Short mmCIF file of C-alpha atoms and ligand atoms in Angstrom, two decimals:
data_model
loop_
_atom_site.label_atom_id
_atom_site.label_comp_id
_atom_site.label_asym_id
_atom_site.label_seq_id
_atom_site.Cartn_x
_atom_site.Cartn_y
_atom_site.Cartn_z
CA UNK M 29 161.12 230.73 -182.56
CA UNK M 30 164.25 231.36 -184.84
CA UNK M 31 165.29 234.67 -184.72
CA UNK M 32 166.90 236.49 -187.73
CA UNK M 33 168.15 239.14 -186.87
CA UNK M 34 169.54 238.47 -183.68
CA UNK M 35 168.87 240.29 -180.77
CA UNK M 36 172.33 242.42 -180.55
CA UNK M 37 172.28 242.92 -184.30
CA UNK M 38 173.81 246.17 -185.08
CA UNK M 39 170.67 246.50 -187.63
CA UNK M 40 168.45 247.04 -184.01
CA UNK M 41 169.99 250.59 -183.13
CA UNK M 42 168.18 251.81 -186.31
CA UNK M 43 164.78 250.39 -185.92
CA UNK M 44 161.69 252.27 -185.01
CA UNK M 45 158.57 250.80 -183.75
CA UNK M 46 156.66 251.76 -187.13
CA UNK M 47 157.36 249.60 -189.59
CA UNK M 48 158.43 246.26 -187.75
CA UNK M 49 155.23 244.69 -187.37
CA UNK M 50 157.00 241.72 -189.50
CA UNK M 51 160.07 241.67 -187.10
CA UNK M 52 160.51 238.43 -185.36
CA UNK M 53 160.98 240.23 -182.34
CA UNK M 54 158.92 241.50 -179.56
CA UNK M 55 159.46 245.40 -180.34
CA UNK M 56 158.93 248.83 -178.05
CA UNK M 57 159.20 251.99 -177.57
CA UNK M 58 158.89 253.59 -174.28
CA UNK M 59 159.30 257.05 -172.61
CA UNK M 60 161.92 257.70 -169.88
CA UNK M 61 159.22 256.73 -166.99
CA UNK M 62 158.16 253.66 -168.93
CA UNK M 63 155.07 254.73 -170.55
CA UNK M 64 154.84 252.25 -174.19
CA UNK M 65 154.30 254.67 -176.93
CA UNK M 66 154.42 252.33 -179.87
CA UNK M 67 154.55 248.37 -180.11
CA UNK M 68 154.96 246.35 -183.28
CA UNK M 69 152.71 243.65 -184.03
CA UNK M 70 154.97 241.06 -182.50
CA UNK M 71 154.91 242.33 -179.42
CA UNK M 72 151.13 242.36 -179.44
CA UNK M 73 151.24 238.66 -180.06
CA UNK M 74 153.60 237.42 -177.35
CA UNK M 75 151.75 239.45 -174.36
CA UNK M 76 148.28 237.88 -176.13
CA UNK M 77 146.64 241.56 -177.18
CA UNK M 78 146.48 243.94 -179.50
CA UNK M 79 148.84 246.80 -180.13
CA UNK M 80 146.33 249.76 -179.70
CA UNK M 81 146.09 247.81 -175.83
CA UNK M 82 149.85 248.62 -175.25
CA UNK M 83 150.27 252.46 -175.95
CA UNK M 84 150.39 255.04 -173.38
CA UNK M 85 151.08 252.06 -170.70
CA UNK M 86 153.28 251.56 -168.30
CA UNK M 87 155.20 248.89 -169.56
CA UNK M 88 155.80 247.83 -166.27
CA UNK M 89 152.58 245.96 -165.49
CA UNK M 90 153.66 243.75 -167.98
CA UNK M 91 156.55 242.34 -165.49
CA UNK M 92 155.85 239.47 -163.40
CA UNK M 93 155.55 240.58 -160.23
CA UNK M 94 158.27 238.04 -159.03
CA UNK M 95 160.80 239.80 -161.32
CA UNK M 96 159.43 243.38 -160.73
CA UNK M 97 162.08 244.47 -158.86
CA UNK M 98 165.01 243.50 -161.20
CA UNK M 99 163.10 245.24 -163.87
CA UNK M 100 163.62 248.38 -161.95
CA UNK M 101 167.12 247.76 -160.77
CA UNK M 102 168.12 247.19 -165.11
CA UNK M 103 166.02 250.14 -165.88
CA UNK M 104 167.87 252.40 -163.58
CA UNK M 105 170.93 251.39 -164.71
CA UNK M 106 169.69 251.85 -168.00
CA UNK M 107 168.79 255.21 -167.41
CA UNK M 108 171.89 256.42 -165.45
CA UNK M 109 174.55 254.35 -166.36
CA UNK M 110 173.36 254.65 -170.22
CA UNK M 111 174.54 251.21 -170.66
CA UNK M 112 171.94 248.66 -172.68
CA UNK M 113 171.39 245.91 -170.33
CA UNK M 114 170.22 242.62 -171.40
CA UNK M 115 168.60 240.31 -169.48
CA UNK M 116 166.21 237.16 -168.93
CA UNK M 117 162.84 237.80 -166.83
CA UNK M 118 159.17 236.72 -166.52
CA UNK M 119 156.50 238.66 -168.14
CA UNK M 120 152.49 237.98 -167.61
CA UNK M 121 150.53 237.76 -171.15
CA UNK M 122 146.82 238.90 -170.78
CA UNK M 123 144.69 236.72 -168.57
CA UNK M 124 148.29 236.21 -166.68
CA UNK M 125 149.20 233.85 -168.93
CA UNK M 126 153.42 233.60 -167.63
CA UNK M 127 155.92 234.44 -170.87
CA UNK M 128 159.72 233.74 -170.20
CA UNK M 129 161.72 236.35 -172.17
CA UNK M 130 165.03 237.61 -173.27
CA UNK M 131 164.82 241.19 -172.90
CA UNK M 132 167.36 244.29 -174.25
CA UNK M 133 166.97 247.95 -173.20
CA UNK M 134 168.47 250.58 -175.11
CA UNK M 135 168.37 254.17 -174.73
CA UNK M 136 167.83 256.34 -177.77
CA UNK M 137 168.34 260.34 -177.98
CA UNK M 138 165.97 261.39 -181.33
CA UNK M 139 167.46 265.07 -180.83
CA UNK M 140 170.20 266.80 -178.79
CA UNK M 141 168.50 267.84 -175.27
CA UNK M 142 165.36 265.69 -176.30
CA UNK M 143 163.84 263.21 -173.35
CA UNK M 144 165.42 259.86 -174.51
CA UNK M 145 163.27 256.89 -175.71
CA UNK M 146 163.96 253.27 -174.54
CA UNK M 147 163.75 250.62 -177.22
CA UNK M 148 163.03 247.54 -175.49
CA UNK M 149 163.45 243.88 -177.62
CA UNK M 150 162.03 240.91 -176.46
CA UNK M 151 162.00 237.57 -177.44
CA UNK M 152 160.19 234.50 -175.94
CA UNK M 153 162.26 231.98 -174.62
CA UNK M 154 162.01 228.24 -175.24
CA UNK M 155 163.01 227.05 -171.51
CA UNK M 156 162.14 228.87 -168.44
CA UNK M 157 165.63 229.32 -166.13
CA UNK M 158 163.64 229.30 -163.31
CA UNK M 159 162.33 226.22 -163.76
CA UNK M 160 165.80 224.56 -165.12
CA UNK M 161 166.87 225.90 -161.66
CA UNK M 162 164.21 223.82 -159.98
CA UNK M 163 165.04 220.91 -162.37
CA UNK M 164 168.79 221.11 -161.05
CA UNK M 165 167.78 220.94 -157.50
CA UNK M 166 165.63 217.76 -158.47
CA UNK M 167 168.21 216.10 -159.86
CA UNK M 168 170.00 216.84 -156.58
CA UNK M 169 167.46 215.47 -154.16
CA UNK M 170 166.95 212.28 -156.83
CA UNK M 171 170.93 211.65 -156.21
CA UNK M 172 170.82 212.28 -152.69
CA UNK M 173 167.65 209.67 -152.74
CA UNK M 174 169.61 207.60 -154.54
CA UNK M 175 172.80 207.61 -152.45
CA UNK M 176 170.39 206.55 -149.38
CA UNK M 177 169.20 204.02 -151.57
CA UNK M 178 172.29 202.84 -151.64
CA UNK M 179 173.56 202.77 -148.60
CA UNK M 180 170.14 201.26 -147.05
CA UNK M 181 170.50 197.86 -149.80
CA UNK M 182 174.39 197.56 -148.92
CA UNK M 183 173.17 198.01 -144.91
CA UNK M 184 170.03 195.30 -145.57
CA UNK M 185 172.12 193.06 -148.15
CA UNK M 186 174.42 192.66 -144.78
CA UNK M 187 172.35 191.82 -142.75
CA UNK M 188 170.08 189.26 -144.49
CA UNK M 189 173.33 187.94 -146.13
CA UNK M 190 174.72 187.15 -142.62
CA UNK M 191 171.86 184.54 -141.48
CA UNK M 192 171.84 183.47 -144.58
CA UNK M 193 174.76 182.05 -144.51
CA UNK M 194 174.48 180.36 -141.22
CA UNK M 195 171.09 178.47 -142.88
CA UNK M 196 173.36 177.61 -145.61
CA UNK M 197 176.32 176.92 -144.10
CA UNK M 198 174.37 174.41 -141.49
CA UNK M 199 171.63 173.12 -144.35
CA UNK M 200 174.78 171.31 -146.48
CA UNK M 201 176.57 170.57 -143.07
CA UNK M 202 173.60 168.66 -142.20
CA UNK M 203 172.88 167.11 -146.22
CA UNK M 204 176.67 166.15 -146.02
CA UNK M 205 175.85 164.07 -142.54
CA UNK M 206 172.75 163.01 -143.74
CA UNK M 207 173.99 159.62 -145.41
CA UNK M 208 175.88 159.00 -141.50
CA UNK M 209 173.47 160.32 -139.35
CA UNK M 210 171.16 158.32 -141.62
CA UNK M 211 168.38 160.88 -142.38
CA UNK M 212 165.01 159.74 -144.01
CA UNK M 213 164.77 160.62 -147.53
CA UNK M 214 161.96 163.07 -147.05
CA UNK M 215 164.10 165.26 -144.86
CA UNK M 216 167.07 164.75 -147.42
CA UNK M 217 164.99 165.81 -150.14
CA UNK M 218 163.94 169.27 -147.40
CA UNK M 219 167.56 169.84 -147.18
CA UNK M 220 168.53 170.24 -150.74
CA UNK M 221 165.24 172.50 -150.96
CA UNK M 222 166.29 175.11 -148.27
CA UNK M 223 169.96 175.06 -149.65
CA UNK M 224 168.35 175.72 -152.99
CA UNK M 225 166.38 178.50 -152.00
CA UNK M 226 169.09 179.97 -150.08
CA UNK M 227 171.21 179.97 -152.81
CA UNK M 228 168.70 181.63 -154.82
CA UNK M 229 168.31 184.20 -152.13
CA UNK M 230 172.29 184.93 -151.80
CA UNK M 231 172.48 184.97 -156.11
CA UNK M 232 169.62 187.58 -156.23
CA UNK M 233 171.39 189.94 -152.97
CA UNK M 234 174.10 189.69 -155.05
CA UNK M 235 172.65 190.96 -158.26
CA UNK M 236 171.15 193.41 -156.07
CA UNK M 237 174.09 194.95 -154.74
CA UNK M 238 176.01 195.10 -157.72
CA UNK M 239 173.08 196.74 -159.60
CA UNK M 240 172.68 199.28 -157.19
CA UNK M 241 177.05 199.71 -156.95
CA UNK M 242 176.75 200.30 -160.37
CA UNK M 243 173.84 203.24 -159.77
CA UNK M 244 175.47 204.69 -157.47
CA UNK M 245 178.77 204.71 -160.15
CA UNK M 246 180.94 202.44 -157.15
CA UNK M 247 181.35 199.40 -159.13
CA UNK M 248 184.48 199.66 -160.15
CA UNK M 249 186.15 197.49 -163.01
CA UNK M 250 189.87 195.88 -161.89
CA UNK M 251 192.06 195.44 -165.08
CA UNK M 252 194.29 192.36 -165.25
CA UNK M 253 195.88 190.21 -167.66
CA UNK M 254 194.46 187.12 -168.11
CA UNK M 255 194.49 183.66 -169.63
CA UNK M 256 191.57 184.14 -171.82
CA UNK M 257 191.51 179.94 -172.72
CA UNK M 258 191.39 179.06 -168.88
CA UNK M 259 188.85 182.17 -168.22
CA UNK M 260 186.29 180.15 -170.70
CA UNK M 261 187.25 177.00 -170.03
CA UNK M 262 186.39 178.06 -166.20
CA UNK M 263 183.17 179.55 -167.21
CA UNK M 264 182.32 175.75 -168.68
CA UNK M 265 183.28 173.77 -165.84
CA UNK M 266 181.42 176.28 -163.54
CA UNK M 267 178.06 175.35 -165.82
CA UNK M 268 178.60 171.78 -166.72
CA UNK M 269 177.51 170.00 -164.32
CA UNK M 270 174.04 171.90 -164.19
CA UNK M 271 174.16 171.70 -168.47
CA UNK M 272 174.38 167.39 -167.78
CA UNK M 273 171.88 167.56 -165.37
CA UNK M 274 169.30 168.32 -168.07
CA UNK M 275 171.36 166.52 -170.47
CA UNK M 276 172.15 168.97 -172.72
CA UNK M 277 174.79 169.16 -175.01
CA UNK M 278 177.37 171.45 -174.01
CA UNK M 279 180.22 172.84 -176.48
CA UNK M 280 182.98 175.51 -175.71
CA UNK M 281 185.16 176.33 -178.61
CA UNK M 282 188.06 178.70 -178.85
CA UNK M 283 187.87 179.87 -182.80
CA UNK M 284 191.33 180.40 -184.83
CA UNK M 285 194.04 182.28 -183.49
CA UNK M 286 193.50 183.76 -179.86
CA UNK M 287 196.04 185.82 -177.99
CA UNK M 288 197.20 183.81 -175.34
CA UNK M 289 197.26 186.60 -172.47
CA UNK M 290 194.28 189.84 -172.37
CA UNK M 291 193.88 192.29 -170.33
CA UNK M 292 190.16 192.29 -169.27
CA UNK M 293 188.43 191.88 -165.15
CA UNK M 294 188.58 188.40 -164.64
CA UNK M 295 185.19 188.15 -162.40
CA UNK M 296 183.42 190.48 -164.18
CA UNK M 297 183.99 188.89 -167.29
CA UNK M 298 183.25 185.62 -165.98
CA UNK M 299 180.15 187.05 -164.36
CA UNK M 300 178.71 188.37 -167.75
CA UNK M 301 179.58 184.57 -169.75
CA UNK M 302 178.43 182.79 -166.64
CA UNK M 303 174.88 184.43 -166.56
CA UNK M 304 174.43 183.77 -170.38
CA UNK M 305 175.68 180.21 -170.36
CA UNK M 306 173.25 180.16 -166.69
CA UNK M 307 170.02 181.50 -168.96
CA UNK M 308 170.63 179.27 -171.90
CA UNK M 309 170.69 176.50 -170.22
CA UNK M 310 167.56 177.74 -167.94
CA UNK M 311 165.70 178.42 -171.31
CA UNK M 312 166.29 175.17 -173.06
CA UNK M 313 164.85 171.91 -173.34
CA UNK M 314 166.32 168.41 -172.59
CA UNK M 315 169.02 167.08 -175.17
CA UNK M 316 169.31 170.49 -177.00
CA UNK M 317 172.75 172.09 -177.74
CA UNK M 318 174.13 174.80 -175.74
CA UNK M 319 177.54 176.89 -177.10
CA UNK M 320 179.48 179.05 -175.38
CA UNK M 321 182.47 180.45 -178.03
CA UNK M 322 185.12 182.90 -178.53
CA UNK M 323 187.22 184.17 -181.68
CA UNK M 324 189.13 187.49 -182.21
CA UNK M 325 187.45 190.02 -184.97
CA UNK M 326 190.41 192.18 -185.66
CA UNK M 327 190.76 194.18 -182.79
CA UNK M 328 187.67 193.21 -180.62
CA UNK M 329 187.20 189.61 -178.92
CA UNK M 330 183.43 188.53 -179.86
CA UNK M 331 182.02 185.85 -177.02
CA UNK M 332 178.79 183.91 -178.38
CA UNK M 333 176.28 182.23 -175.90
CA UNK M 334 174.02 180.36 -178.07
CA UNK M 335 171.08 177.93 -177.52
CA UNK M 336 168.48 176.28 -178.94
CA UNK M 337 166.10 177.09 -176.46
CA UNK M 338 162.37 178.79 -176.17
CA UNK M 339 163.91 181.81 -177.95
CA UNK M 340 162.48 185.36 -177.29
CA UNK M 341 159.68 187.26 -179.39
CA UNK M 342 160.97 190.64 -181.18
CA UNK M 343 158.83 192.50 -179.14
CA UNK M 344 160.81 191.27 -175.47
CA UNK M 345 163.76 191.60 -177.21
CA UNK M 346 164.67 194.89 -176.01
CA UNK M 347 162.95 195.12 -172.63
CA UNK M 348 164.32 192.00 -171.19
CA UNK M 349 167.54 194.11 -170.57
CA UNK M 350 165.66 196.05 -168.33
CA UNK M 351 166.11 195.15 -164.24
CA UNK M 352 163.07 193.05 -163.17
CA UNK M 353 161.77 192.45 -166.64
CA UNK M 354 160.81 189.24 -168.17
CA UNK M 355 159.19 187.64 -170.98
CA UNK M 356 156.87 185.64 -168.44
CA UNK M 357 156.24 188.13 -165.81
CA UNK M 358 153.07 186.07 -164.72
CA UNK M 359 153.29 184.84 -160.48
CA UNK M 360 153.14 181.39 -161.41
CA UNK M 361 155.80 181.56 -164.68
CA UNK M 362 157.49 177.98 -165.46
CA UNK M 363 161.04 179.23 -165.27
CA UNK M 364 162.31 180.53 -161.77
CA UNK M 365 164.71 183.95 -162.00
CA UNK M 366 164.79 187.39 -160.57
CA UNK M 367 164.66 189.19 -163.72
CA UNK M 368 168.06 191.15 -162.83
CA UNK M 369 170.65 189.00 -164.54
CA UNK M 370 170.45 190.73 -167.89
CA UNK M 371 170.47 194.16 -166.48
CA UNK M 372 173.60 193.52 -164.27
CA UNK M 373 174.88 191.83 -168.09
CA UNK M 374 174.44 194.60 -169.66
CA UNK M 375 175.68 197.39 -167.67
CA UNK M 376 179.07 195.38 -166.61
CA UNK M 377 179.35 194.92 -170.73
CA UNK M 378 179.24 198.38 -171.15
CA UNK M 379 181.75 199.28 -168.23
CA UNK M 380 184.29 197.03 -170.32
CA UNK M 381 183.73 199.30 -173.34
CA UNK M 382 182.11 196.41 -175.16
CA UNK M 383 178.72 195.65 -176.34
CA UNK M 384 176.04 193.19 -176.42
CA UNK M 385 173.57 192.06 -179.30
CA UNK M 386 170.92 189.50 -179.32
CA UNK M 387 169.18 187.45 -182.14
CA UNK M 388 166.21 184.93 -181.15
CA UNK M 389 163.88 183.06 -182.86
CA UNK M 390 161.07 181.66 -180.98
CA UNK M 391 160.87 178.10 -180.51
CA UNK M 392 164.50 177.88 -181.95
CA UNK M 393 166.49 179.63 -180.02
CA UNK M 394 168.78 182.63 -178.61
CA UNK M 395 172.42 183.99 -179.76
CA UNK M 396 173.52 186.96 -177.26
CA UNK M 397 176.68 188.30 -178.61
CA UNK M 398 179.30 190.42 -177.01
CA UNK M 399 182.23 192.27 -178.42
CA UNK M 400 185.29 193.96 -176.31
CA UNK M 401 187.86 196.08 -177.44
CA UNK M 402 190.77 193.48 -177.63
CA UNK M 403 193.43 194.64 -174.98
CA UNK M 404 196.69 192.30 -175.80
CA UNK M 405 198.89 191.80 -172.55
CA UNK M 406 202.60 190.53 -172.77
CA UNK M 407 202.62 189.70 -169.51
CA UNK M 408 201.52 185.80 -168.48
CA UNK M 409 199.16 185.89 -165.60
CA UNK M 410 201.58 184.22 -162.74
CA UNK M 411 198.52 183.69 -160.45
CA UNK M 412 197.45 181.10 -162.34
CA UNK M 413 200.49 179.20 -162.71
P1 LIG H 21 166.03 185.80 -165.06
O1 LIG H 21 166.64 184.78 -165.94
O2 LIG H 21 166.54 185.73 -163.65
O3 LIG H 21 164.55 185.86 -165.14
P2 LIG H 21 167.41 187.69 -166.74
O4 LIG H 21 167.55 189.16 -166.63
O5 LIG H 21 168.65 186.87 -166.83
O6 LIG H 21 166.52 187.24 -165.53
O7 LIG H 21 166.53 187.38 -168.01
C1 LIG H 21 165.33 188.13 -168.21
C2 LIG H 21 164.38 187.34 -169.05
O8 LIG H 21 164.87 187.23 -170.39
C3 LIG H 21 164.16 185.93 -168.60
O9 LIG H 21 163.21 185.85 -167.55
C4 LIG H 21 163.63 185.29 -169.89
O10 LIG H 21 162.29 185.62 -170.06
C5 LIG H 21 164.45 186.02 -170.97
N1 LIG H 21 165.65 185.26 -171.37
C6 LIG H 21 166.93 185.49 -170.98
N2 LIG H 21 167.78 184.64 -171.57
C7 LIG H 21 167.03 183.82 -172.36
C8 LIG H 21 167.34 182.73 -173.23
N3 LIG H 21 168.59 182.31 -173.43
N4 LIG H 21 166.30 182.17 -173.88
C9 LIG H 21 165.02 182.61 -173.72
N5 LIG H 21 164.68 183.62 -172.90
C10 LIG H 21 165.67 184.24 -172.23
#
C-alpha cells in the first residue's frame, strides 16, 4: 500500500480518530492503560473487523503474542519517557490471521492536567522482518552447503582423477607397444576405447571442478599479455586433427588490423574457443565448413565459432547454457557430451567482462559469438619467444 501522508508527517499530530476513515493509515486512539476508544475505518480493515468491534478494547490483544512483550516495553517508554516510539511488530487480524506492521505511538494531552490519549498509526508492511531474518540465515546454511559441496567434488575429483590417470597413462603405454608387442587388432581396437573413455572421464572432472571453483567464487582469472595470432592459431592446431578426421573443412582467419599483443588469460581464453570449435565440430556433418575467426570492433575483440552443423531450435537456445542441459537429453542421444561445456563457456566469458551471443538455424547451422573488452598490451609476451 502507498502511503500519502507518511507516517511521521507533521499533518499526524493534528488528526483525530473521527474523520479519517479515508486515511491510508491504520488509525487509533487509546486511553493511558490501552483501552481503544475510537478507530478509523482503516484500521477496521487491516485487523479484518469492524470498527464498533475495536472500542473500549484493550488494544493489546491485538499484539501477537510473540511481540507482546516489546509492545509493553515501547508503551512504557511511551508513557514515561513521553517520547513517540516507532516501531515494527506482529499483530493477529481476527481469526488470527498474522499482520506485519509499522507502528507509531504518540502521546496527546487534549487539556492541561487531562489523562493523555495515545494515537497509535499503523501501517501494514509488505515484507515480514522476521521472516527476511529467517531468509538470511537460509542463505547462510545454502553457502555453507555449498562450500561442503565444494570441498567434497575437489576431495572426489582427486581421488578418481588419480587412478585415472594410471588407466590412462598404462592404456596408451600399452597402444604405443601394441604394434611391437604385436597385439591382435581386437585388443588394439579395446585400447583406444578405454583411453577414449578415460579421456572423457578426466574432460568432464575437469568441467566439474571448474564449475563448482567458479560457485564457490575460487576460480580466479590470471591476466597476461598475449600473442592473440598464436593464441588462435593454437586453438586450431589443438582441433584440427579431430576437424580432418570427419573431414571437415576447417578455416581460422584473423580479420583486418589486430593488435599484435592483448592482455587477456591465456587458458581460459583458449578454454572458451576450444569448447566452441570442440561443439561445432561435434554438431556437424562430414565435409561441412567449420570457422573459427577474430577481428577488433573498436574497442572490443569479437571471436566467431561458426558451423554449418544440426543448428539449435529457438526454443534450446537459451537453456543449453544451463549446466547439464541439452537439446537431446534422451539416454540413448546420437552425440556423446556432458552437457557442462556451455555452462563453464559462459560463466568464464563473463569473468573476462565479455559476452556471448548465439544465432542458429536448424539444419543450417550455429554462430556463437563473443565480445571482450579489448585490453592493448605494449609488452611482447617473452614466454613465447
Ligand atoms: P555437450 O556438448 O557436452 O553436450 P555443451 O554444454 O557444450 O555440452 O552443449 C550443450 C548442448 O548444446 C549440446 O548437447 C547440444 O545439444 C547443443 N549444442 C552446443 N553447441 C552446438 C552446436 N555448435 N550445434 C548444435 N548444437 C549445439
Amino acid at each position: 500500500m502507498q502511503l500519502t501522508p507518511p507516517i511521521n508527517h507533521p499533518a499526524m499530530a493534528l488528526l483525530d480518530a473521527e474523520g479519517c476513515n479515508d486515511l491510508p493509515l491504520g488509525y487509533l486512539t487509546l486511553t493511558e492503560t490501552g483501552l481503544i476508544i475510537t478507530a478509523n475505518a482503516t484500521a477496521a480493515d487491516l485487523l479484518k473487523t469492524d470498527q464498533s468491534a475495536l472500542i473500549d478494547k484493550p488494544f493489546e490483544q491485538w499484539i501477537a503474542t510473540e511481540d507482546s512483550a516489546l509492545f509493553q516495553q515501547r508503551y512504557q517508554a511511551l508513557l514515561e519517557q513521553q517520547q513517540p516510539q516507532s516501531f515494527e511488530l506482529r499483530m493477529t487480524c481476527t481469526h488470527r490471521s498474522p499482520l506485519m506492521v509499522k507502528l507509531s505511538m504518540k502521546l496527546r494531552f487534549l487539556a492541561p492536567r487531562a489523562a493523555p490519549r495515545v494515537q497509535v498509526f499503523f501501517e501494514k508492511l509488505s515484507y515480514d522482518p522476521i521472516l527476511k531474518q529467517e531468509l538470511a540465515l537460509a542463505w547462510r546454511q545454502i553457502e555453507l552447503a555449498n562450500q561442503a559441496k565444494s570441498h567434497f567434488l575437489g576431495v572426489m575429483n582427486q581421488e578418481i582423477r588419480t587412478p585415472l590417470n594410471v588407466i590412462l597413462g598404462y592404456s596408451e603405454l600399452l597402444a604405443e607397444q601394441g604394434e611391437e608387442l604385436q597385439l591382435p587388432k581386437h585388443i588394439v581396437r579395446d585400447l583406444a576405447a578405454i583411453q577414449a573413455a578415460g579421456r572423457h572421464l578426466a574432460e568432464l572432472l575437469n568441467n566439474i571442478l571448474d564449475l563448482s571453483k567458479m560457485e564457490a567464487n575460487k576460480l580466479n582469472i590470471c591476466l597476461e599479455p598475449l600473442e592473440l595470432k598464436s593464441l588462435l592459431y593454437g586453438v586450431y592446431q589443438l582441433n584440427k586433427e579431430q576437424a580432418d578426421s570427419k573431414q571437415q573443412h576447417f578455416i581460422y582467419e584473423c580479420v583486418g588490423e589486430l593488435p599484435d599483443y592483448i592482455i587477456s588469460d591465456r587458458i581460459r581464453l583458449t578454454q572458451i574457443l576450444t569448447n566452441l570449435v570442440h561443439n561445432a565440430i561435434k554438431f556437424t556433418p562430414q565435409h561441412k565448413t567449420i570457422e573459427l575467426r577474430v577481428e577488433r570492433l573498436d574497442n572490443h575483440l569479437q571471436f566467431t565459432v561458426a558451423d554449418q552443423g544440426i543448428g539449435i531450435a529457438p526454443e534450446h537456445q537459451t537453456q543449453i547454457f544451463d549446466a547439464f542441459k541439452q537439446v537431446d537429453m534422451s539416454a540413448t542421444r546420437y552425440f556423446g557430451g556432458t552437457g557442462l561445456g556451455l555452462a563453464l563457456v559462459k560463466k568464464l566469458v563473463e569473468l573476462l567482462d565479455g559476452t556471448l551471443s548465439l544465432t542458429s538455424k536448424l539444419d543450417q547451422g550455429s554462430v556463437f559469438t563473443i565480445r571482450l573488452p579489448l585490453l592493448l598490451s605494449e609488452l611482447p609476451d617473452f614466454s613465447l619467444a
